[in-house]
PDB file of C-alpha atoms and ligand atoms in Angstrom:
ATOM      1  CA  VAL C   1      88.137  94.222  86.234  1.00 93.00           C
ATOM      2  CA  GLU C   2      86.867  95.980  89.085  1.00 97.00           C
ATOM      3  CA  ALA C   3      89.901  98.026  91.169  1.00 98.00           C
ATOM      4  CA  VAL C   4      89.861  98.750  94.821  1.00 98.00           C
ATOM      5  CA  VAL C   5      92.292 100.932  97.035  1.00 98.00           C
ATOM      6  CA  ILE C   6      92.985  99.936 100.019  1.00 98.00           C
ATOM      7  CA  GLY C   7      94.226 102.090 102.904  1.00 98.00           C
ATOM      8  CA  GLY C   8      96.976 100.758 105.211  1.00 98.00           C
ATOM      9  CA  PRO C   9      97.550 101.400 108.648  1.00 98.00           C
ATOM     10  CA  ALA C  10     100.456 103.906 107.332  1.00 98.00           C
ATOM     11  CA  SER C  11      98.860 105.419 104.041  1.00 98.00           C
ATOM     12  CA  ASN C  12      99.001 109.267 105.510  1.00 98.00           C
ATOM     13  CA  GLY C  13      95.768 109.813 103.445  1.00 98.00           C
ATOM     14  CA  ILE C  14      97.057 109.238 100.111  1.00 98.00           C
ATOM     15  CA  ASP C  15      95.100 106.006  99.632  1.00 98.00           C
ATOM     16  CA  ASN C  16      91.930 108.277  99.704  1.00 98.00           C
ATOM     17  CA  GLU C  17      93.422 111.018  97.449  1.00 98.00           C
ATOM     18  CA  ILE C  18      94.236 108.355  94.847  1.00 98.00           C
ATOM     19  CA  ALA C  19      90.906 106.653  94.952  1.00 98.00           C
ATOM     20  CA  LYS C  20      89.282 110.174  94.413  1.00 98.00           C
ATOM     21  CA  LYS C  21      91.599 111.093  91.562  1.00 98.00           C
ATOM     22  CA  LEU C  22      90.968 107.533  89.996  1.00 98.00           C
ATOM     23  CA  ASN C  23      87.301 107.301  90.869  1.00 97.00           C
ATOM     24  CA  LEU C  24      87.790 104.016  92.639  1.00 98.00           C
ATOM     25  CA  LYS C  25      86.131 102.727  95.826  1.00 98.00           C
ATOM     26  CA  ARG C  26      88.420 102.741  99.076  1.00 98.00           C
ATOM     27  CA  GLU C  27      88.391 100.916 102.059  1.00 98.00           C
ATOM     28  CA  LYS C  28      90.526 101.235 105.090  1.00 98.00           C
ATOM     29  CA  LEU C  29      92.366  98.231 106.333  1.00 98.00           C
ATOM     30  CA  GLU C  30      91.030  96.894 109.965  1.00 98.00           C
ATOM     31  CA  HIS C  31      94.084  97.112 112.055  1.00 97.00           C
ATOM     32  CA  LYS C  32      95.345  96.545 115.536  1.00 97.00           C
ATOM     33  CA  ILE C  33      98.264  95.589 117.599  1.00 97.00           C
ATOM     34  CA  PHE C  34      97.927  92.638 120.189  1.00 98.00           C
ATOM     35  CA  PRO C  35      99.163  93.711 123.648  1.00 98.00           C
ATOM     36  CA  ASP C  36     102.729  91.608 123.082  1.00 98.00           C
ATOM     37  CA  GLY C  37     102.757  94.139 119.943  1.00 96.00           C
ATOM     38  CA  GLU C  38     101.990  91.759 117.127  1.00 98.00           C
ATOM     39  CA  SER C  39      99.902  93.411 114.231  1.00 98.00           C
ATOM     40  CA  TYR C  40      96.738  92.303 113.083  1.00 98.00           C
ATOM     41  CA  ILE C  41      94.846  93.262 109.960  1.00 98.00           C
ATOM     42  CA  ARG C  42      92.033  92.265 108.051  1.00 98.00           C
ATOM     43  CA  TYR C  43      90.096  93.033 104.908  1.00 98.00           C
ATOM     44  CA  PRO C  44      86.531  94.554 105.322  1.00 98.00           C
ATOM     45  CA  ILE C  45      85.491  93.799 101.502  1.00 98.00           C
ATOM     46  CA  GLU C  46      85.652  90.498  99.530  1.00 98.00           C
ATOM     47  CA  LEU C  47      88.512  90.695  97.132  1.00 98.00           C
ATOM     48  CA  GLU C  48      87.900  87.682  94.719  1.00 98.00           C
ATOM     49  CA  GLY C  49      88.766  88.519  91.302  1.00 98.00           C
ATOM     50  CA  LYS C  50      89.648  92.341  92.004  1.00 98.00           C
ATOM     51  CA  GLN C  51      92.479  94.678  91.359  1.00 98.00           C
ATOM     52  CA  VAL C  52      93.694  95.531  94.690  1.00 98.00           C
ATOM     53  CA  ILE C  53      95.910  98.530  95.080  1.00 98.00           C
ATOM     54  CA  ILE C  54      97.612  98.577  99.051  1.00 98.00           C
ATOM     55  CA  VAL C  55      98.620 101.766 100.058  1.00 99.00           C
ATOM     56  CA  GLN C  56     101.186 101.665 102.934  1.00 99.00           C
ATOM     57  CA  SER C  57     104.085 104.048 103.245  1.00 99.00           C
ATOM     58  CA  LEU C  58     107.397 102.555 105.280  1.00 99.00           C
ATOM     59  CA  TYR C  59     107.844 105.479 107.341  1.00 98.00           C
ATOM     60  CA  PRO C  60     109.075 105.137 111.059  1.00 98.00           C
ATOM     61  CA  PRO C  61     108.547 102.641 112.600  1.00 98.00           C
ATOM     62  CA  GLN C  62     109.554 101.100 109.287  1.00 98.00           C
ATOM     63  CA  ASP C  63     109.831  97.499 110.671  1.00 98.00           C
ATOM     64  CA  LYS C  64     105.938  97.321 111.963  1.00 98.00           C
ATOM     65  CA  HIS C  65     104.684  98.900 108.761  1.00 98.00           C
ATOM     66  CA  LEU C  66     106.859  96.809 106.718  1.00 98.00           C
ATOM     67  CA  VAL C  67     105.098  93.551 108.675  1.00 98.00           C
ATOM     68  CA  GLU C  68     101.892  95.130 108.041  1.00 98.00           C
ATOM     69  CA  LEU C  69     102.114  95.465 104.270  1.00 98.00           C
ATOM     70  CA  LEU C  70     103.706  92.033 104.151  1.00 99.00           C
ATOM     71  CA  LEU C  71     100.627  90.557 105.788  1.00 98.00           C
ATOM     72  CA  ALA C  72      98.267  92.586 103.709  1.00 98.00           C
ATOM     73  CA  LEU C  73      99.889  91.607 100.396  1.00 98.00           C
ATOM     74  CA  ASP C  74      99.704  88.216 101.541  1.00 98.00           C
ATOM     75  CA  ALA C  75      96.292  87.693 102.617  1.00 98.00           C
ATOM     76  CA  ALA C  76      94.999  89.806  99.354  1.00 98.00           C
ATOM     77  CA  LYS C  77      96.413  86.833  97.541  1.00 98.00           C
ATOM     78  CA  ASP C  78      94.914  84.217  99.829  1.00 98.00           C
ATOM     79  CA  LEU C  79      91.673  86.173  99.309  1.00 98.00           C
ATOM     80  CA  GLY C  80      91.653  85.639  95.491  1.00 98.00           C
ATOM     81  CA  ALA C  81      92.727  88.923  94.592  1.00 98.00           C
ATOM     82  CA  ALA C  82      93.311  88.947  90.745  1.00 98.00           C
ATOM     83  CA  LYS C  83      96.118  91.114  90.888  1.00 98.00           C
ATOM     84  CA  VAL C  84      98.097  93.054  93.837  1.00 98.00           C
ATOM     85  CA  ILE C  85      99.614  96.272  93.226  1.00 98.00           C
ATOM     86  CA  ALA C  86     101.688  97.737  96.416  1.00 98.00           C
ATOM     87  CA  VAL C  87     101.769 101.575  96.546  1.00 99.00           C
ATOM     88  CA  VAL C  88     104.554 102.184  98.916  1.00 99.00           C
ATOM     89  CA  PRO C  89     105.189 105.989  98.712  1.00 99.00           C
ATOM     90  CA  TYR C  90     108.225 105.729 101.207  1.00 99.00           C
ATOM     91  CA  LEU C  91     110.441 102.597 100.521  1.00 98.00           C
ATOM     92  CA  ALA C  92     112.643 102.150 103.759  1.00 98.00           C
ATOM     93  CA  TYR C  93     116.024 100.733 103.747  1.00 98.00           C
ATOM     94  CA  SER C  94     116.232 102.112 100.224  1.00 98.00           C
ATOM     95  CA  ARG C  95     119.791 103.586 101.313  1.00 96.00           C
ATOM     96  CA  GLN C  96     121.718 100.517 102.204  1.00 97.00           C
ATOM     97  CA  ASP C  97     121.509  99.394  98.600  1.00 97.00           C
ATOM     98  CA  ARG C  98     124.829  97.752  98.498  1.00 97.00           C
ATOM     99  CA  ARG C  99     127.561  96.300 100.629  1.00 97.00           C
ATOM    100  CA  PHE C 100     129.476  99.263 101.697  1.00 95.00           C
ATOM    101  CA  ARG C 101     131.270  97.121 104.109  1.00 95.00           C
ATOM    102  CA  GLY C 102     132.255  93.234 103.844  1.00 97.00           C
ATOM    103  CA  GLY C 103     129.804  91.349 105.608  1.00 97.00           C
ATOM    104  CA  GLU C 104     126.648  93.866 105.381  1.00 97.00           C
ATOM    105  CA  ALA C 105     123.122  92.987 104.574  1.00 98.00           C
ATOM    106  CA  VAL C 106     121.776  94.453 101.213  1.00 98.00           C
ATOM    107  CA  SER C 107     118.720  95.836 103.054  1.00 98.00           C
ATOM    108  CA  ILE C 108     116.690  96.988  99.982  1.00 98.00           C
ATOM    109  CA  LYS C 109     117.061  93.724  98.202  1.00 98.00           C
ATOM    110  CA  THR C 110     115.686  91.916 101.164  1.00 98.00           C
ATOM    111  CA  VAL C 111     112.791  94.211 101.584  1.00 98.00           C
ATOM    112  CA  LEU C 112     111.643  93.914  97.828  1.00 98.00           C
ATOM    113  CA  LYS C 113     112.433  90.395  97.754  1.00 98.00           C
ATOM    114  CA  ALA C 114     109.746  90.182 100.677  1.00 98.00           C
ATOM    115  CA  LEU C 115     107.274  92.406  99.226  1.00 98.00           C
ATOM    116  CA  ARG C 116     107.742  90.408  96.029  1.00 98.00           C
ATOM    117  CA  SER C 117     107.218  86.947  97.843  1.00 98.00           C
ATOM    118  CA  ALA C 118     104.220  88.137  99.963  1.00 98.00           C
ATOM    119  CA  GLY C 119     102.360  88.875  96.744  1.00 98.00           C
ATOM    120  CA  ALA C 120     103.163  92.228  95.238  1.00 98.00           C
ATOM    121  CA  ASP C 121     102.690  91.670  91.422  1.00 98.00           C
ATOM    122  CA  ALA C 122     103.563  95.290  90.818  1.00 98.00           C
ATOM    123  CA  LEU C 123     105.157  98.309  92.769  1.00 98.00           C
ATOM    124  CA  ILE C 124     105.124 102.142  92.997  1.00 98.00           C
ATOM    125  CA  THR C 125     106.932 103.811  94.919  1.00 98.00           C
ATOM    126  CA  VAL C 126     108.302 107.676  95.118  1.00 98.00           C
ATOM    127  CA  ASP C 127     112.006 108.664  94.703  1.00 98.00           C
ATOM    128  CA  VAL C 128     113.684 105.883  95.677  1.00 97.00           C
ATOM    129  CA  HIS C 129     117.184 106.570  96.689  1.00 96.00           C
ATOM    130  CA  LYS C 130     118.502 104.780  93.804  1.00 95.00           C
ATOM    131  CA  GLU C 131     116.590 103.732  90.827  1.00 96.00           C
ATOM    132  CA  GLU C 132     118.379 100.995  89.707  1.00 97.00           C
ATOM    133  CA  SER C 133     117.384  99.496  93.250  1.00 98.00           C
ATOM    134  CA  LEU C 134     114.249  98.325  92.033  1.00 98.00           C
ATOM    135  CA  ASN C 135     116.002  95.790  89.636  1.00 98.00           C
ATOM    136  CA  TYR C 136     115.646  93.759  92.702  1.00 98.00           C
ATOM    137  CA  PHE C 137     112.158  93.802  92.642  1.00 98.00           C
ATOM    138  CA  GLU C 138     111.089  90.848  90.416  1.00 97.00           C
ATOM    139  CA  GLY C 139     107.457  92.270  88.813  1.00 97.00           C
ATOM    140  CA  SER C 140     106.731  95.387  87.252  1.00 97.00           C
ATOM    141  CA  SER C 141     107.818  98.629  89.326  1.00 98.00           C
ATOM    142  CA  ILE C 142     107.435 102.119  88.661  1.00 98.00           C
ATOM    143  CA  ASN C 143     109.506 105.137  90.424  1.00 98.00           C
ATOM    144  CA  VAL C 144     107.400 108.190  90.901  1.00 97.00           C
ATOM    145  CA  LEU C 145     109.623 111.368  90.937  1.00 96.00           C
ATOM    146  CA  PRO C 146     107.476 114.167  92.193  1.00 97.00           C
ATOM    147  CA  LEU C 147     109.439 117.088  91.113  1.00 96.00           C
ATOM    148  CA  ARG C 148     106.632 119.154  89.410  1.00 96.00           C
ATOM    149  CA  GLU C 149     104.999 119.096  92.332  1.00 97.00           C
ATOM    150  CA  LEU C 150     107.617 119.942  94.570  1.00 97.00           C
ATOM    151  CA  VAL C 151     108.814 122.920  92.400  1.00 97.00           C
ATOM    152  CA  ALA C 152     105.424 124.038  91.864  1.00 97.00           C
ATOM    153  CA  TYR C 153     104.999 124.763  95.592  1.00 97.00           C
ATOM    154  CA  PHE C 154     108.375 127.276  95.155  1.00 97.00           C
ATOM    155  CA  GLU C 155     107.919 128.562  91.824  1.00 92.00           C
ATOM    156  CA  ASP C 156     106.358 131.846  92.742  1.00 95.00           C
ATOM    157  CA  LYS C 157     108.524 132.386  95.615  1.00 96.00           C
ATOM    158  CA  LEU C 158     111.938 132.187  93.875  1.00 97.00           C
ATOM    159  CA  SER C 159     113.809 135.038  92.072  1.00 95.00           C
ATOM    160  CA  GLU C 160     116.554 134.372  89.671  1.00 96.00           C
ATOM    161  CA  PRO C 161     116.281 130.546  90.921  1.00 97.00           C
ATOM    162  CA  LEU C 162     119.079 127.824  90.836  1.00 97.00           C
ATOM    163  CA  VAL C 163     119.101 124.419  91.557  1.00 98.00           C
ATOM    164  CA  ILE C 164     121.593 122.691  93.698  1.00 97.00           C
ATOM    165  CA  ALA C 165     121.894 118.767  94.301  1.00 97.00           C
ATOM    166  CA  PRO C 166     123.824 118.342  97.909  1.00 95.00           C
ATOM    167  CA  ASP C 167     125.968 115.783  96.163  1.00 93.00           C
ATOM    168  CA  LYS C 168     126.735 114.129  92.710  1.00 92.00           C
ATOM    169  CA  GLY C 169     124.274 111.139  93.306  1.00 90.00           C
ATOM    170  CA  ALA C 170     121.006 113.558  93.654  1.00 92.00           C
ATOM    171  CA  VAL C 171     122.172 115.350  90.264  1.00 93.00           C
ATOM    172  CA  ARG C 172     119.391 113.796  88.389  1.00 93.00           C
ATOM    173  CA  ARG C 173     116.750 115.586  90.745  1.00 95.00           C
ATOM    174  CA  ALA C 174     118.116 119.009  90.552  1.00 96.00           C
ATOM    175  CA  ARG C 175     118.308 118.721  86.510  1.00 96.00           C
ATOM    176  CA  GLU C 176     115.116 117.837  86.276  1.00 96.00           C
ATOM    177  CA  ALA C 177     113.609 120.705  88.934  1.00 97.00           C
ATOM    178  CA  ALA C 178     116.152 122.999  86.974  1.00 97.00           C
ATOM    179  CA  ASN C 179     114.194 121.973  83.714  1.00 97.00           C
ATOM    180  CA  ILE C 180     110.997 122.823  85.110  1.00 97.00           C
ATOM    181  CA  LEU C 181     112.116 126.226  86.393  1.00 97.00           C
ATOM    182  CA  ASN C 182     113.997 126.853  83.417  1.00 97.00           C
ATOM    183  CA  CYS C 183     117.218 127.651  85.395  1.00 97.00           C
ATOM    184  CA  PRO C 184     120.579 126.448  85.710  1.00 97.00           C
ATOM    185  CA  TYR C 185     121.522 123.856  88.153  1.00 97.00           C
ATOM    186  CA  ASP C 186     124.754 122.059  89.782  1.00 97.00           C
ATOM    187  CA  TYR C 187     125.988 119.928  92.460  1.00 97.00           C
ATOM    188  CA  LEU C 188     128.169 120.443  95.361  1.00 96.00           C
ATOM    189  CA  GLU C 189     131.007 118.286  95.277  1.00 94.00           C
ATOM    190  CA  LYS C 190     132.753 116.894  98.244  1.00 87.00           C
ATOM    191  CA  SER C 191     136.174 116.651  98.650  1.00 86.00           C
ATOM    192  CA  ARG C 192     138.406 115.840 101.720  1.00 83.00           C
ATOM    193  CA  ASN C 193     141.713 117.347 102.596  1.00 86.00           C
ATOM    194  CA  ARG C 194     144.179 114.080 102.712  1.00 87.00           C
ATOM    195  CA  ILE C 195     146.075 115.953 105.481  1.00 89.00           C
ATOM    196  CA  THR C 196     143.339 117.772 108.092  1.00 89.00           C
ATOM    197  CA  GLY C 197     140.580 115.595 106.845  1.00 85.00           C
ATOM    198  CA  GLU C 198     138.284 118.323 106.193  1.00 84.00           C
ATOM    199  CA  VAL C 199     135.436 118.127 104.189  1.00 81.00           C
ATOM    200  CA  SER C 200     135.038 121.025 101.740  1.00 86.00           C
ATOM    201  CA  LEU C 201     132.073 121.528  99.223  1.00 91.00           C
ATOM    202  CA  SER C 202     132.189 123.104  96.065  1.00 91.00           C
ATOM    203  CA  LEU C 203     130.758 123.986  92.881  1.00 92.00           C
ATOM    204  CA  LYS C 204     131.903 123.890  89.272  1.00 85.00           C
ATOM    205  CA  GLY C 205     129.950 125.300  86.881  1.00 84.00           C
ATOM    206  CA  VAL C 206     127.613 127.988  88.451  1.00 92.00           C
ATOM    207  CA  ASP C 207     128.060 131.449  90.219  1.00 94.00           C
ATOM    208  CA  VAL C 208     125.316 131.371  93.275  1.00 96.00           C
ATOM    209  CA  ARG C 209     125.786 135.240  94.359  1.00 96.00           C
ATOM    210  CA  ASN C 210     122.366 137.132  94.756  1.00 94.00           C
ATOM    211  CA  ARG C 211     120.573 134.259  93.536  1.00 97.00           C
ATOM    212  CA  ASP C 212     117.844 132.525  95.271  1.00 98.00           C
ATOM    213  CA  VAL C 213     118.747 128.814  95.562  1.00 98.00           C
ATOM    214  CA  LEU C 214     116.543 125.553  95.576  1.00 98.00           C
ATOM    215  CA  ILE C 215     118.351 122.630  97.532  1.00 98.00           C
ATOM    216  CA  VAL C 216     116.833 119.450  96.357  1.00 98.00           C
ATOM    217  CA  ASP C 217     117.304 115.755  97.996  1.00 97.00           C
ATOM    218  CA  ASP C 218     115.334 112.691  98.229  1.00 97.00           C
ATOM    219  CA  ILE C 219     115.859 112.273 102.223  1.00 97.00           C
ATOM    220  CA  ILE C 220     116.083 114.600 105.192  1.00 98.00           C
ATOM    221  CA  SER C 221     117.099 112.613 108.133  1.00 97.00           C
ATOM    222  CA  THR C 222     119.175 114.327 110.618  1.00 97.00           C
ATOM    223  CA  GLY C 223     119.339 117.410 108.048  1.00 97.00           C
ATOM    224  CA  GLY C 224     123.082 117.136 107.981  1.00 95.00           C
ATOM    225  CA  THR C 225     123.581 117.084 104.405  1.00 95.00           C
ATOM    226  CA  MET C 226     121.206 119.743 103.666  1.00 96.00           C
ATOM    227  CA  ALA C 227     122.680 122.205 106.493  1.00 97.00           C
ATOM    228  CA  LEU C 228     126.131 121.701 105.064  1.00 95.00           C
ATOM    229  CA  ALA C 229     124.842 122.310 101.787  1.00 96.00           C
ATOM    230  CA  SER C 230     123.047 125.746 102.668  1.00 97.00           C
ATOM    231  CA  ARG C 231     125.669 126.627 105.148  1.00 97.00           C
ATOM    232  CA  ARG C 232     128.104 126.235 101.883  1.00 96.00           C
ATOM    233  CA  LEU C 233     125.943 127.953  99.549  1.00 97.00           C
ATOM    234  CA  ARG C 234     125.350 131.147 101.750  1.00 97.00           C
ATOM    235  CA  GLU C 235     128.915 131.559 102.143  1.00 96.00           C
ATOM    236  CA  LEU C 236     129.359 131.616  98.175  1.00 96.00           C
ATOM    237  CA  GLY C 237     126.979 134.449  98.286  1.00 96.00           C
ATOM    238  CA  ALA C 238     123.512 132.853  97.672  1.00 97.00           C
ATOM    239  CA  ARG C 239     120.831 135.115  98.167  1.00 98.00           C
ATOM    240  CA  ARG C 240     118.359 132.647 100.024  1.00 98.00           C
ATOM    241  CA  VAL C 241     118.332 129.134 100.465  1.00 98.00           C
ATOM    242  CA  PHE C 242     115.291 126.904  99.943  1.00 98.00           C
ATOM    243  CA  ALA C 243     115.136 123.364 100.622  1.00 98.00           C
ATOM    244  CA  ALA C 244     112.761 120.830  99.027  1.00 98.00           C
ATOM    245  CA  CYS C 245     112.707 116.862  99.879  1.00 98.00           C
ATOM    246  CA  THR C 246     110.936 114.139  99.028  1.00 98.00           C
ATOM    247  CA  HIS C 247     110.816 112.394 102.089  1.00 98.00           C
ATOM    248  CA  ALA C 248     110.815 114.169 105.532  1.00 98.00           C
ATOM    249  CA  LEU C 249     112.089 111.788 108.175  1.00 98.00           C
ATOM    250  CA  LEU C 250     113.032 114.630 110.475  1.00 98.00           C
ATOM    251  CA  ARG C 251     115.251 113.042 113.183  1.00 97.00           C
ATOM    252  CA  ARG C 252     117.126 114.573 115.736  1.00 95.00           C
ATOM    253  CA  GLY C 253     116.140 118.425 115.615  1.00 96.00           C
ATOM    254  CA  ALA C 254     116.917 118.326 111.700  1.00 98.00           C
ATOM    255  CA  LEU C 255     114.130 121.305 111.261  1.00 98.00           C
ATOM    256  CA  LYS C 256     116.256 123.525 113.888  1.00 98.00           C
ATOM    257  CA  LYS C 257     119.204 122.717 112.575  1.00 98.00           C
ATOM    258  CA  LEU C 258     118.138 123.645 109.026  1.00 98.00           C
ATOM    259  CA  VAL C 259     117.075 127.148 110.488  1.00 98.00           C
ATOM    260  CA  ASN C 260     120.362 127.727 111.964  1.00 98.00           C
ATOM    261  CA  ALA C 261     122.103 126.916 108.642  1.00 98.00           C
ATOM    262  CA  GLY C 262     120.078 129.548 107.018  1.00 98.00           C
ATOM    263  CA  VAL C 263     117.487 127.717 105.132  1.00 98.00           C
ATOM    264  CA  HIS C 264     114.670 130.106 104.515  1.00 98.00           C
ATOM    265  CA  GLU C 265     112.018 127.351 103.964  1.00 98.00           C
ATOM    266  CA  VAL C 266     111.966 123.797 103.956  1.00 98.00           C
ATOM    267  CA  VAL C 267     109.252 121.472 102.072  1.00 98.00           C
ATOM    268  CA  ALA C 268     108.807 117.742 101.526  1.00 98.00           C
ATOM    269  CA  THR C 269     105.990 115.545 100.003  1.00 98.00           C
ATOM    270  CA  ASN C 270     103.704 113.857 101.876  1.00 98.00           C
ATOM    271  CA  THR C 271     105.338 110.336 101.711  1.00 98.00           C
ATOM    272  CA  VAL C 272     106.357 110.740 105.508  1.00 98.00           C
ATOM    273  CA  PRO C 273     103.900 112.555 107.555  1.00 98.00           C
ATOM    274  CA  SER C 274     105.680 115.768 109.195  1.00 98.00           C
ATOM    275  CA  GLU C 275     105.106 119.466 109.660  1.00 98.00           C
ATOM    276  CA  ILE C 276     106.839 120.355 106.368  1.00 98.00           C
ATOM    277  CA  SER C 277     104.914 117.497 104.261  1.00 98.00           C
ATOM    278  CA  LYS C 278     102.929 120.075 102.376  1.00 98.00           C
ATOM    279  CA  VAL C 279     103.005 118.667  98.665  1.00 98.00           C
ATOM    280  CA  SER C 280     100.675 115.856  97.951  1.00 98.00           C
ATOM    281  CA  VAL C 281     102.274 112.530  95.821  1.00 98.00           C
ATOM    282  CA  ALA C 282      98.772 111.398  94.847  1.00 98.00           C
ATOM    283  CA  SER C 283      98.136 112.770  91.500  1.00 98.00           C
ATOM    284  CA  ALA C 284     101.481 111.608  90.399  1.00 98.00           C
ATOM    285  CA  ILE C 285     100.995 108.203  91.844  1.00 98.00           C
ATOM    286  CA  ALA C 286      97.565 108.243  90.322  1.00 98.00           C
ATOM    287  CA  GLU C 287      99.029 108.737  87.078  1.00 97.00           C
ATOM    288  CA  ALA C 288     101.307 105.760  87.425  1.00 98.00           C
ATOM    289  CA  LEU C 289      98.501 103.527  88.354  1.00 98.00           C
ATOM    290  CA  ARG C 290      96.517 104.212  85.296  1.00 97.00           C
ATOM    291  CA  LYS C 291      99.358 102.417  83.694  1.00 95.00           C
ATOM    292  CA  LEU C 292      98.922  99.394  85.853  1.00 95.00           C
ATOM    293  CA  ILE C 293      95.514  98.850  86.060  1.00 94.00           C
ATOM    294  CA  SER C 294      93.574  97.196  83.542  1.00 85.00           C
ATOM    295  CA  VAL C 295      90.258  98.053  82.605  1.00 78.00           C
TER     296      VAL C 295
HETATM  297  C1  LIG A 301     122.134 110.216 101.201  1.00 56.30           C
HETATM  298  O1  LIG A 301     122.599 109.733 100.653  1.00 56.30           O
HETATM  299  C2  LIG A 301     120.636 111.027 101.015  1.00 56.30           C
HETATM  300  O2  LIG A 301     120.431 111.445  99.651  1.00 56.30           O
HETATM  301  C3  LIG A 301     120.216 112.143 102.110  1.00 56.30           C
HETATM  302  O3  LIG A 301     121.024 113.098 101.409  1.00 56.30           O
HETATM  303  C4  LIG A 301     120.740 111.662 103.279  1.00 56.30           C
HETATM  304  O4  LIG A 301     120.295 110.351 103.489  1.00 56.30           O
HETATM  305  C5  LIG A 301     120.242 112.628 103.988  1.00 56.30           C
HETATM  306  O5  LIG A 301     120.229 112.285 105.717  1.00 56.30           O
HETATM  307  P1  LIG A 301     120.588 113.328 106.644  1.00 56.30           P
HETATM  308  O6  LIG A 301     119.546 114.197 106.831  1.00 56.30           O
HETATM  309  O7  LIG A 301     120.885 112.583 108.014  1.00 56.30           O
HETATM  310  O8  LIG A 301     121.988 113.875 106.254  1.00 56.30           O
END
């Protein structure tokens, strides 16, 4: 069955790279915004009977990019696509994955239900905040972890490396990165003084003194989490602190905050465009796609 890669307005070049790697045809969705702000999309080719791979990331403006994706998915189905695969490198709303306070929307559930009902038969995303969230998607899904690619960027720069997760939730990433680098890993444990309310970060198992530390996390948004971790690791005696993340949202002067917190270098993947998005996730996604495309 013929497969074609379709680049949405927020594909950040990943569509083109994937198509090249898989030796598939690539087309861009036609796209414009009406004077009142509504989105318009159109497929420039016939989709009848084809496997359609739609690449659209959900970086800011998330809501606009989400609506564009929904329009594209539904239209692909209408136009007779045999199978529709949504490739969503940055899956927005993934941090609101449960009701932290009564009455809240479980946003990721809503987004995944919407993608499915619009027409996504399968979903590929990159480093979703919590992998279990993908259970809300009632189709096949693959979460690509781009650690091999991120770590490769740093490999030659680190001496006596150590990988640290900025919190317990991120420890799986740290473990995988450490396995690749063949070095130890740990996570920063947050504790709060019940009297003063002060938050402190501590390490349990490893000594960071005179080591190059690589902090890995899924998202850098305001940079607060990474900055705090970097400060603490420097206090504990780390030689240099490097930071790697998958999704560089970089809001409110995040990069400056990281520099001020002593981060030597920070790098991200290209799921979200930014000045530090230097590592491509295209190969990792192409590999996952091979499992979903039928030949
Ligand atoms: C939190 O659970 C995430 O994994 C990130 O650590 C967090 O969202 C980063 O946000 P910020 O850069 O604003 O601290």
